[in-house]
Coordinates of C-alpha atoms and ligand atoms in Angstrom, one line a residue:
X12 CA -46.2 7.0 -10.9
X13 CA -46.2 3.5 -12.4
X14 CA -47.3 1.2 -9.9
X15 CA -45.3 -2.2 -9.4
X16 CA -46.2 -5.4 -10.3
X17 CA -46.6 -7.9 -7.2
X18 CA -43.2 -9.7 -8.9
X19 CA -41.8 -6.3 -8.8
X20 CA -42.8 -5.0 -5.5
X21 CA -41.6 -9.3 -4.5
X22 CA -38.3 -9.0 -6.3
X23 CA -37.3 -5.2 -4.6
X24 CA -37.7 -7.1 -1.0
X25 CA -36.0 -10.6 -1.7
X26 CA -33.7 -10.4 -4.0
X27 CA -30.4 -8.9 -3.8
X28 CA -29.9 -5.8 -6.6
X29 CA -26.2 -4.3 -6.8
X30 CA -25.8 -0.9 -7.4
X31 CA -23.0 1.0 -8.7
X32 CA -22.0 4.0 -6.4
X33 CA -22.5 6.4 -9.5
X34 CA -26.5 4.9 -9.4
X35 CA -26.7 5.6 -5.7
X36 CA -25.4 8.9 -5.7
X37 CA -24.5 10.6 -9.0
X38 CA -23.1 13.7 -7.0
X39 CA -20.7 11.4 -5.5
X40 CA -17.8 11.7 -7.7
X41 CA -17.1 15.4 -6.7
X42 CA -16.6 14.6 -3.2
X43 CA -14.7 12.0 -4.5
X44 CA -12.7 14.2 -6.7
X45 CA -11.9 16.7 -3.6
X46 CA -10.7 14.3 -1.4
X47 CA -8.2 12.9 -4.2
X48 CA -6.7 15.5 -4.6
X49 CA -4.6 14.9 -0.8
X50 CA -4.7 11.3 -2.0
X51 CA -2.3 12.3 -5.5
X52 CA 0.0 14.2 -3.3
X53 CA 0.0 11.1 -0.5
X54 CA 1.0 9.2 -3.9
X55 CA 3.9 11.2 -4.5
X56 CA 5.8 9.6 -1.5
X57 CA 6.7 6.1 -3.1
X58 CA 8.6 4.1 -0.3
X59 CA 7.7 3.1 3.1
X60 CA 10.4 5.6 4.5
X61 CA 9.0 8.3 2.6
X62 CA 4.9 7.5 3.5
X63 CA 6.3 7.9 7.0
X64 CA 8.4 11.2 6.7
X65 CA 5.6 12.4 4.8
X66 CA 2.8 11.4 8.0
X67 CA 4.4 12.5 10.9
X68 CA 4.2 16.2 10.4
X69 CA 0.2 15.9 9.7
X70 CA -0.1 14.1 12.6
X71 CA 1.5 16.4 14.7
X72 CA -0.7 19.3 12.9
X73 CA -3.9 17.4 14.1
X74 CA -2.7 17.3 17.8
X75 CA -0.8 13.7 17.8
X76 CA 2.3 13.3 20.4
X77 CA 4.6 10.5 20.0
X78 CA 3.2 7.8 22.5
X79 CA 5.3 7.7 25.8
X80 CA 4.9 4.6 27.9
X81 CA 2.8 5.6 31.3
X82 CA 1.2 8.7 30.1
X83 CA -2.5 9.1 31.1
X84 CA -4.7 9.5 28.0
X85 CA -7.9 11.2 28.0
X86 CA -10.7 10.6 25.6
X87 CA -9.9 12.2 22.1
X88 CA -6.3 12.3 22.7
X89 CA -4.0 11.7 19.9
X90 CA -0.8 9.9 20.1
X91 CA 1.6 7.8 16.9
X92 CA 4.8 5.8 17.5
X93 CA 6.9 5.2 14.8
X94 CA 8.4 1.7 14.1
X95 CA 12.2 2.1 12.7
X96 CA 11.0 4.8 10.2
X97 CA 8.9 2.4 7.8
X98 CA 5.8 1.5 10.4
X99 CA 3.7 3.7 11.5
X100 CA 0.9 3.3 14.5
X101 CA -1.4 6.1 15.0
X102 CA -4.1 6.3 17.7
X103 CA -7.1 8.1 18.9
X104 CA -8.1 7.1 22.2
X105 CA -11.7 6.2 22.8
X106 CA -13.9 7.0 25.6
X107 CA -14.0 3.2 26.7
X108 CA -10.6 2.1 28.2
X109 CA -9.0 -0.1 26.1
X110 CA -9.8 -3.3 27.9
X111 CA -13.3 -3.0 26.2
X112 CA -11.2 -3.6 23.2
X113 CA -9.3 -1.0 20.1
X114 CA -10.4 -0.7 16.6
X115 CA -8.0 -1.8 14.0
X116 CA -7.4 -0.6 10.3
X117 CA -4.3 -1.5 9.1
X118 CA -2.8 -1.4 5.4
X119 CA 0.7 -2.0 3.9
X120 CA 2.9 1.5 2.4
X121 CA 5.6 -1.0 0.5
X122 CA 4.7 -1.3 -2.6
X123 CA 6.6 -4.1 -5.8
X124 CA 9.6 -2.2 -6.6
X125 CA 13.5 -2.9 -7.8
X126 CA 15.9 -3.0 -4.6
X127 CA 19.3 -2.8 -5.4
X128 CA 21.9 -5.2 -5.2
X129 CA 24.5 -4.8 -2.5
X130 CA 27.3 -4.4 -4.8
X131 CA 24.9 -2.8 -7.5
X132 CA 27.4 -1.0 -10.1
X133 CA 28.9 -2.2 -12.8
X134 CA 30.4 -1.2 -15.9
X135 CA 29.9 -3.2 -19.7
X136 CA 30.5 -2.0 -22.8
X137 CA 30.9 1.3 -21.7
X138 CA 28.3 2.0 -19.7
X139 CA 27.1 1.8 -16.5
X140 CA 24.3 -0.3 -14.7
X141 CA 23.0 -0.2 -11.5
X142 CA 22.2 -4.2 -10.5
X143 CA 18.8 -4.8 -8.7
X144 CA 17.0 -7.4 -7.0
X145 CA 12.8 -7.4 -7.6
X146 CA 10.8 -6.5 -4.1
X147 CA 7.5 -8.3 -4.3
X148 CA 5.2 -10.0 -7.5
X149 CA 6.3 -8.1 -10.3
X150 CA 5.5 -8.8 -14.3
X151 CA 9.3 -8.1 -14.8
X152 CA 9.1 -7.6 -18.7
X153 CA 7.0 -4.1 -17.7
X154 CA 9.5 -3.0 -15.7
X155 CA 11.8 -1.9 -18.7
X156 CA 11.8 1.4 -20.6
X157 CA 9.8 3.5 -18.4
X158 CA 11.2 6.1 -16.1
X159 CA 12.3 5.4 -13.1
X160 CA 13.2 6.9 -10.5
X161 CA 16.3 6.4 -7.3
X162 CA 14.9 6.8 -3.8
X163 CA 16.3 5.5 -0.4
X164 CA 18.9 5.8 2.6
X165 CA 22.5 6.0 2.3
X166 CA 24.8 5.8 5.7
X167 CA 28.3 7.0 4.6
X168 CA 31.8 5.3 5.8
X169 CA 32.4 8.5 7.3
X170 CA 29.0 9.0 9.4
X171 CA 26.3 10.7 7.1
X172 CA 23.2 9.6 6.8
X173 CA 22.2 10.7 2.8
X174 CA 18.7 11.0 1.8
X175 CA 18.3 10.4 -2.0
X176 CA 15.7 11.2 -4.1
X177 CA 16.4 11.2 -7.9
X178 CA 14.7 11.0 -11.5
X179 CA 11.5 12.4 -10.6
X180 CA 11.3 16.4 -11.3
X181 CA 11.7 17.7 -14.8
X182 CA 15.0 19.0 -14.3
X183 CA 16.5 15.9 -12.5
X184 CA 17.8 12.9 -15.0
X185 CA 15.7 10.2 -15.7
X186 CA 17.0 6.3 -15.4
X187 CA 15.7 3.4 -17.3
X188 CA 16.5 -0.5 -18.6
X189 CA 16.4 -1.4 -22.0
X190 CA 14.3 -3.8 -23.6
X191 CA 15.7 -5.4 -27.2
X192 CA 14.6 -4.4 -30.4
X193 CA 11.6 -6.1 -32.2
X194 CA 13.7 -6.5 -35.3
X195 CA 16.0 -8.7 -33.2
X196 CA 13.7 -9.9 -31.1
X197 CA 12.7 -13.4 -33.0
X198 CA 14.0 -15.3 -29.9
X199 CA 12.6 -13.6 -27.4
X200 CA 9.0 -13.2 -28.3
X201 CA 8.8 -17.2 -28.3
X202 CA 9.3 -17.3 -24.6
X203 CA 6.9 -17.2 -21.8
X204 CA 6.1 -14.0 -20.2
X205 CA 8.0 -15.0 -17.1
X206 CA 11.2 -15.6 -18.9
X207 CA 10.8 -12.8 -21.5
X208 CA 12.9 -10.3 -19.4
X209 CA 14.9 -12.3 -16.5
X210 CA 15.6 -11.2 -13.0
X211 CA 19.5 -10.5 -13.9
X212 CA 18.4 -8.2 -16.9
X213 CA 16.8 -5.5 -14.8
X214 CA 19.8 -3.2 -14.9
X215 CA 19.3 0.4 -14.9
X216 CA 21.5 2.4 -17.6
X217 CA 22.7 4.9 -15.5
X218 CA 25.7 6.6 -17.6
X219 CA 27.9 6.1 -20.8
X220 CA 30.0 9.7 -21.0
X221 CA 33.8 8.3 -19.3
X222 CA 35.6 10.0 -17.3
X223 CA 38.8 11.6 -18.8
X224 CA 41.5 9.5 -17.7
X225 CA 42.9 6.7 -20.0
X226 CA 45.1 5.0 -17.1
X227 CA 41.6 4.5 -15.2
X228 CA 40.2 1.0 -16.2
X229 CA 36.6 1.4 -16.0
X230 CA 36.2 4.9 -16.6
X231 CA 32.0 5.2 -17.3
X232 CA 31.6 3.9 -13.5
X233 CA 34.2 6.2 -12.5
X234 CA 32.5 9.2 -13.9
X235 CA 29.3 8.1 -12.4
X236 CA 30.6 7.6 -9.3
X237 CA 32.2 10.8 -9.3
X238 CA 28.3 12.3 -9.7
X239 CA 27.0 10.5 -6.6
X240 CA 29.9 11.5 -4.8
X241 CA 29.8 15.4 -5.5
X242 CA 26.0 15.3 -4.8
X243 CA 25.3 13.1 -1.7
X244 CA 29.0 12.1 -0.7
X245 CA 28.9 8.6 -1.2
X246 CA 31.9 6.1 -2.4
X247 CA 31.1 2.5 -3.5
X248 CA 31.2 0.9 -0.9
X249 CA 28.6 2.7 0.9
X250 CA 26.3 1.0 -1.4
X251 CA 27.1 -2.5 0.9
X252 CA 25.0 -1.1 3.7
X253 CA 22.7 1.4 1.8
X254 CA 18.7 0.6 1.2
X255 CA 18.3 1.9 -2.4
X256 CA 15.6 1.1 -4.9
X257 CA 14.5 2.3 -8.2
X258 CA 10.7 3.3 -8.6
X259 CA 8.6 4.7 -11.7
X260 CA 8.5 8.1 -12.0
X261 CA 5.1 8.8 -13.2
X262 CA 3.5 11.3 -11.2
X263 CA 0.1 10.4 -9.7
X264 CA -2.6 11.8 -12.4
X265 CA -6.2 12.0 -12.9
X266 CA -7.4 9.5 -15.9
X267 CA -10.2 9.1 -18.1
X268 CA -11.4 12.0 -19.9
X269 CA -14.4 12.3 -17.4
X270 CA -11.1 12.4 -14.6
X271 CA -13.2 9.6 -12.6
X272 CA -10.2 8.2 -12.1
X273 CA -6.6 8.2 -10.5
X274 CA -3.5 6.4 -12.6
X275 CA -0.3 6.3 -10.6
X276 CA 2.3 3.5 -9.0
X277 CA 1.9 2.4 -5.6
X278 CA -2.2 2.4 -5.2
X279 CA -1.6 -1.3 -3.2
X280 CA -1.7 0.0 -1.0
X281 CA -1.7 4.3 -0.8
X282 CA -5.4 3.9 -2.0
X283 CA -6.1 2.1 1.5
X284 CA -3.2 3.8 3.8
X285 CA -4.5 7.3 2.7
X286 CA -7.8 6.2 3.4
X287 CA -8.0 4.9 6.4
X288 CA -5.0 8.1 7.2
X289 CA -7.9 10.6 6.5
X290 CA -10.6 8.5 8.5
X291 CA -8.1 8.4 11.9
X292 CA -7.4 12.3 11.3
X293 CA -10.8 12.9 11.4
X294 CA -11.8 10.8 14.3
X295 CA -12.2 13.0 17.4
X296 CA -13.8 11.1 20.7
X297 CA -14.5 7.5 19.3
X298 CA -16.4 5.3 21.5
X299 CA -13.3 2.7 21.1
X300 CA -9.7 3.5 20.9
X301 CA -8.8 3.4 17.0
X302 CA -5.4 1.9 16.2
X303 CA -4.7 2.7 12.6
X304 CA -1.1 0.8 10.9
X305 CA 1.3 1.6 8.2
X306 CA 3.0 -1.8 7.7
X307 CA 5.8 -1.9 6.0
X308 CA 7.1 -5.8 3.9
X309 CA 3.6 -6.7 3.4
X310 CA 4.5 -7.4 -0.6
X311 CA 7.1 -10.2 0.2
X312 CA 5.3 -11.8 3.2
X313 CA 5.4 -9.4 6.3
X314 CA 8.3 -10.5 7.5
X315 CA 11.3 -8.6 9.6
X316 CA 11.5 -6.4 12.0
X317 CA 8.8 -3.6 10.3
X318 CA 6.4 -6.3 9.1
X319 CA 3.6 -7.1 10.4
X320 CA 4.8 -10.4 11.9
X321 CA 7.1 -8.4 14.3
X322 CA 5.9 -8.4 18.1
X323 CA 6.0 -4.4 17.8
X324 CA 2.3 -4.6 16.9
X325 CA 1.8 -6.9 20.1
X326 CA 4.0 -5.2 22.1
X327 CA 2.4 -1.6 21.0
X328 CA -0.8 -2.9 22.3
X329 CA 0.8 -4.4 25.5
X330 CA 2.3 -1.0 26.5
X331 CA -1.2 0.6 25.6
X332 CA -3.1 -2.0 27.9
X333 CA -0.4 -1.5 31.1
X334 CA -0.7 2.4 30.8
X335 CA -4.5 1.2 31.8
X336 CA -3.7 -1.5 34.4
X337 CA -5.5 -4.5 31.7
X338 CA -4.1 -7.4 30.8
X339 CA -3.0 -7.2 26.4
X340 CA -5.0 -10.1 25.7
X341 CA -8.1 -8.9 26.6
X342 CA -7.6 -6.0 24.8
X343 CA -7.3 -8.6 21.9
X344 CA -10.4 -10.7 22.2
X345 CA -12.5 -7.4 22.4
X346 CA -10.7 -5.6 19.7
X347 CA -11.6 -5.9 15.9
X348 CA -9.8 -5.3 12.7
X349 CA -10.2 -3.4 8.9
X350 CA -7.3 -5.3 6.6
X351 CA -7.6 -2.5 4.2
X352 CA -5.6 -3.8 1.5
X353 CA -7.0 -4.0 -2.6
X354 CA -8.7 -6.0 -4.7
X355 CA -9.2 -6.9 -8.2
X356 CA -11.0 -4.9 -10.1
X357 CA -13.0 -7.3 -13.0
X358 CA -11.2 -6.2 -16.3
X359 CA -13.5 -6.5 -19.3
X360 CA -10.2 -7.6 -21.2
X361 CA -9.7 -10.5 -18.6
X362 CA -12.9 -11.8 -18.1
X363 CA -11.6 -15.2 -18.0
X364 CA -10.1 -14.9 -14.5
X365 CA -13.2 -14.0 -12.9
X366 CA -16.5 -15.5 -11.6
X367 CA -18.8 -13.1 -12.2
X368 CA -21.2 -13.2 -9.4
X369 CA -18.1 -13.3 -7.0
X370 CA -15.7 -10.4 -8.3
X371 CA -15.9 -6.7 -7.4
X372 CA -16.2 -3.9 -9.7
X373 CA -14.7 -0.2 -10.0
X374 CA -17.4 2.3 -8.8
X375 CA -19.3 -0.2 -6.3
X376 CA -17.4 0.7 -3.3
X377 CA -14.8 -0.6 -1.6
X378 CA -14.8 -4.5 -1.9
X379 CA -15.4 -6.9 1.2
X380 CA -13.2 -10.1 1.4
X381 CA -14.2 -12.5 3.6
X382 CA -11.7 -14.9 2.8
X383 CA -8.3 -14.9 0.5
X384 CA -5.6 -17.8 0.2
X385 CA -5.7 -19.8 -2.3
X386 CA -6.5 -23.8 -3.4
X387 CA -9.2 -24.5 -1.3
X388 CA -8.9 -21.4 0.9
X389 CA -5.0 -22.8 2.0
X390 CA -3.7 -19.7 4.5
X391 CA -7.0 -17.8 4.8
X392 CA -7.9 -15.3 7.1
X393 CA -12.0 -16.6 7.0
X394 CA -13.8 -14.1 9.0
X395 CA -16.6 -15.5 10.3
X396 CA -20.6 -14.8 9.8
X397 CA -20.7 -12.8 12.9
X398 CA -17.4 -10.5 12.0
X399 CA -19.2 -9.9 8.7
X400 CA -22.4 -8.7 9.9
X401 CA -20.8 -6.9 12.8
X402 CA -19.5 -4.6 10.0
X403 CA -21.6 -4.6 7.8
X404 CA -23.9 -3.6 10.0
X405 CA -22.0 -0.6 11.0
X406 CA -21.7 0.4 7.0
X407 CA -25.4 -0.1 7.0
X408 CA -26.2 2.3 9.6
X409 CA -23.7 4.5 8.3
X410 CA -24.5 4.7 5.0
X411 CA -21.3 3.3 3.6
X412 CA -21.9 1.5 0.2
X413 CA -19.7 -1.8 -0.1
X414 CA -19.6 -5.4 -2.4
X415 CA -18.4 -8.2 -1.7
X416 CA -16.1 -10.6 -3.8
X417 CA -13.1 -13.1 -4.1
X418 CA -9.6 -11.8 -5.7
X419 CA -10.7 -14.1 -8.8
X420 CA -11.4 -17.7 -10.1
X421 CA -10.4 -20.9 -7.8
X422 CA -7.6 -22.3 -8.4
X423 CA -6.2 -19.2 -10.8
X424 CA -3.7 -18.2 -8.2
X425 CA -4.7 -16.4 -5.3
X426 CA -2.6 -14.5 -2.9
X427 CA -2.7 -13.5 0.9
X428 CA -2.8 -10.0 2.8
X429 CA -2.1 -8.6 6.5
X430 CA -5.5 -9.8 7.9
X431 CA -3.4 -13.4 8.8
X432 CA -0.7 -11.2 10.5
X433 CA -3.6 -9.7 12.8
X434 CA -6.1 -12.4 13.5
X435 CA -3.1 -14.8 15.1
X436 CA -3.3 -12.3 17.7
X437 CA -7.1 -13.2 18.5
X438 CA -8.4 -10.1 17.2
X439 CA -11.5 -10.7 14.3
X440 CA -10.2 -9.7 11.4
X441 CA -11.8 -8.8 7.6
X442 CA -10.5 -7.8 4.3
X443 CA -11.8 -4.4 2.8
X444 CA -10.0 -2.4 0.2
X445 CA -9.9 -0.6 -2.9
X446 CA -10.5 -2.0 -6.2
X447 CA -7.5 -1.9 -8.4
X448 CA -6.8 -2.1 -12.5
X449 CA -3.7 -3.2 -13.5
X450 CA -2.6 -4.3 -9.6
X451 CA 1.4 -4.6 -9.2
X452 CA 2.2 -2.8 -12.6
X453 CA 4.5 0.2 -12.5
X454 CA 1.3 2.6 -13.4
X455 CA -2.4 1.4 -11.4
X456 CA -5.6 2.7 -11.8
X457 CA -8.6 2.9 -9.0
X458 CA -11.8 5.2 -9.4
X459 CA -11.7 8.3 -7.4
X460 CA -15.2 7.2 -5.7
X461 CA -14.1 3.8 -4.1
X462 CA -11.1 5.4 -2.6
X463 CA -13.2 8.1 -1.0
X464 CA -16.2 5.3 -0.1
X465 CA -13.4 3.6 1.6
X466 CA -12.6 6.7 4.0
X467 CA -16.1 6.4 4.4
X468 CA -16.1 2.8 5.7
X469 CA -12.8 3.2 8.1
X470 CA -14.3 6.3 9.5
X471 CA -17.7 4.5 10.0
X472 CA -15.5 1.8 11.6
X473 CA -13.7 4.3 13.8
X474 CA -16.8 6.1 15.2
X475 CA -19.1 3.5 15.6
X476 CA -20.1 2.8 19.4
X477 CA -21.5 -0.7 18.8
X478 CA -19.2 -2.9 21.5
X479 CA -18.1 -6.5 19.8
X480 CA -21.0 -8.8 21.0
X481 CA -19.3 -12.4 19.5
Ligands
MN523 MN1 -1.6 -5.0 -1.0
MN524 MN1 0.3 -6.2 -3.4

C-alpha cells in the first residue's frame, strides 16, 4: 500500500470530500433497482385521489386500522385517517407516548397538471375541445402534443358518483392539444417562452366525427357527449360540479441504457411520498410515534381544505395527544419533521442556474435543504444549526448518505415547499428530497439510487431513539 503524504493523511481529516453514492457503494444500484420497481407502479396512480385509493389497501395489508378517536394504542400499532380522499395520515405508534413528541415526514401527491374548466366543452370548427385551467408552475408550451390522459370524479345530477380513468392503456383513446406548424409558425417563435402557448390554448382535441343529425346545431360535441354518456352516465352539466383533469399518459419507465434511472410524470413528489410510504410500512416499534402525510395542493400553495394549511393536520395531532391525556402543543415542541419534497438536480445543459459548491447532484443521495424561499431567503423555512445536526446525526449513525444544497442561484427564482406549513405549528422542520431532472415537465427523471437512499433516510428518521434535545 502506498503510504499518504502528511497533506494527504491532513486533507482526508479536514477537509470535506463528496462522494457520489455509486463511489460509496457500487452494489447500490441493485437494491435501488428492486425497490423501484413498487416505486413505477406507485407512479402509475397520477392524482391525489388516486395515490390515496391506491394506499389504503397496503396499509390495511400491513396491519393499519382507520384511527378512531379514544382507542388505546399499544406500541407498534398501526392506524391511517384519511382526509377527504386526497390526504392521507399514516401512523406507527412509538413506545414513548406521544407527549415526548411524533416524528414527521410529510410530502405532497398533487402534482402540475391541466384541471378542467367548469363548463369545459366546446365545439369550433368541427371539433370538440375540452377547456382547462393549468394546476401549479407549468412550462405551458410542453404541455401540447403529448398524450394525455382524463382522470378524476364525476357526481351525476341523478346521484352517481363516476370514477374516470381514460387515455392511458393501449386499447383506450388517447387525447392531446395541438401545437402550430413550423412552416406557419414565423410569429410565434418570436415570442417569449411564456407567451408561446397561452393559458386559453390548452384545449384538448377530443373528437371531430358528428353525430348524424343535421337539425342538431353542434353535432361533434353532441357525438362526444353521447360517448361520455354511454360509458360513465354523465350529461353536461355534471361537468359544473365534477373535479376532472388531464394528465400525460407516459407510463413510468426505466431510463438510460444502464436503467439507473426512472423517467415518468409526477416524481415531485411520488419520488418522496413512496419513499417515505415504504420507510412507515416498514417501521415496527419506533422509539417515537411516526406520523407520515400525503398532502394534497402543495403545487399551488397548500391551501384548502386537503392542504397542508388546513387545521386537520393540527387537529389530527390534537385528537392523538387527548387519546393520551397531553396537552397538542407539547406534542409539538417535542416533535420534529422530514419535508420530503425534491430538489434540483444540477443539469450540465443549465449550468448557469447553479452555484456549484451549493447545488445537489443525481446519485449523491437525497439532498438536504436547510433553507428555500427566495430574494434574500423571503418565506423560508431556515432550520436551525441544531435541527440540522440533530439529523444528520441520525443519517450518520445510520449510514444514510445525503448532500446538501440550495434549489439554485440567488435571485434566479426560488420557490417554497410544505416545511412552512409544518414549522408554524412549532414543530423543527428540514427539507430533504429527491433530486429531480426536468422538475414540473410532463416526463421527470430521478436516479433509481436517491429514491431508494431517501427510504433510507425516512426510515433512519423513523427508528431512531435519539429524543429532541434543543
Ligand atoms: Mn414538490
Ligand atoms: Mn412542485
Amino acid at each position: 500500500m502506498v503510504k499518504k503524504t502528511k497533506g494527504q493523511t491532513l486533507a482526508d481529516d479536514i477537509l470535506a470530500c463528496p462522494k457520489s453514492l455509486a463511489e460509496k457503494d457500487h452494489g447500490l444500484m441493485e437494491k435501488a433497482s428492486d425497490f423501484c420497481e413498487g416505486y413505477k407502479k406507485f407512479l402509475s396512480n397520477k392524482t391525489e385521489r388516486e395515490v390515496v385509493s391506491y394506499a389504503v389497501p397496503i396499509l390495511k395489508e400491513h396491519g393499519y386500522t382507520e384511527y378512531s378517536r379514544g382507542t388505546k394504542y399499544k406500541p407498534g400499532s398501526k392506524f391511517y385517517r384519511i382526509n377527504r380522499g386526497k390526504t392521507l395520515l399514516m401512523c406507527t405508534k412509538g413506545k414513548k407516548p406521544v407527549s415526548e413528541g411524533v416524528r414527521v415526514a410529510v410530502a405532497h401527491i398533487d402534482s402540475p397538471r391541466l384541471d378542467f374548466k367548469p363548463h369545459p366543452l366546446f365545439q369550433d370548427a368541427d371539433m370538440a375541445f375540452f377547456k382547462t385551467h393549468y394546476y401549479g408552475g407549468i412550462k405551458k408550451y410542453q404541455w401540447t402534443t403529448i398524450p394525455l390522459s382524463i382522470r378524476g370524479v364525476v357526481h351525476t345530477s341523478d346521484g352517481k358518483t363516476v370514477t374516470v380513468r381514460i387515455g392511458e392503456e393501449d386499447d383506450e383513446p388517447s387525447f392531446l392539444i395541438t401545437d402550430l406548424l413550423p412552416h406557419l409558425a414565423q410569429n410565434q417563435m418570436r415570442k417569449t417562452a411564456s407567451e408561446v402557448v397561452e393559458g386559453e390554448q390548452l384545449n384538448i382535441l377530443i373528437g371531430s366525427w358528428p353525430f348524424d343529425d343535421e337539425k342538431v346545431k353542434e353535432r361533434v360535441k353532441l357525438a362526444v357527449m353521447q360517448v361520455l354518456n354511454e360509458k360513465y352516465g354523465i350529461k353536461e352539466a355534471d361537468f359544473e360540479t365534477a373535479e376532472l383533469c388531464a394528465v400525460p399518459a407516459f407510463k413510468p419507465r426505466d431510463m438510460g441504457l444502464d436503467r439507473s434511472m426512472v423517467a415518468a410524470y409526477g416524481q415531485d413528489d411520488s419520488s418522496c411520498a413512496y419513499a417515505q410510504f415504504m420507510a412507515e410500512l416498514d417501521t415496527k416499534t419506533p422509539e417515537y410515534t411516526t406520523l407520515t402525510i400525503f398532502a394534497d395542493k402543495e403545487e399551488t400553495g397548500s391551501d384548502g381544505v386537503t392542504g397542508m394549511r388546513s387545521f386537520f393536520f393540527r387537529d389530527f395531532l390534537e385528537d392523538l395527544a387527548q387519546d393520551e391525556g397531553c396537552e397538542v402543543r407539547h406534542v409539538l415542541q417535542k416533535s420534529l419533521c422530514l419535508s420530503c419534497d425534491v430538489s434540483a438536480a444540477f443539469d450540465p445543459a443549465y449550468p448557469e442556474v447553479q452555484e456549484r459548491n451549493n447545488c445537489c447532484y443525481l446519485n449523491y443521495g437525497p439532498c438536504i435543504a436547510k433553507y428555500d424561499g427566495s430574494r434574500g431567503k423571503y418565506s423560508t423555512n431556515d432550520a436551525s444549526a441544531e435541527m440540522m445536526d440533530h439529523v444528520i446525526g441520525i443519517f450518520r449513525d445510520a449510514g444514510v448518505s445525503w448532500q446538501i444544497g440550495e434549489l439554485g442561484k440567488i435571485d434566479l427564482g426560488g420557490g417554497g415547499t410544505i416545511a412552512s406549513e409544518i414549522s408554524v405549528h412549532n414543530i423543527d422542520t428540514v427539507d430533504i428530497g429527491v433530486p429531480v431532472l426536468s422538475m414540473h415537465a410532463p416526463v421527470e427523471v430521478t436516479s433509481k439510487a436517491d429514491v431508494y437512499m431517501l427510504y433510507k433516510a425516512v426510515h433512519a428518521f423513523f427508528n431512531s431513539k435519539k429524543p429532541k434535545d434543543f
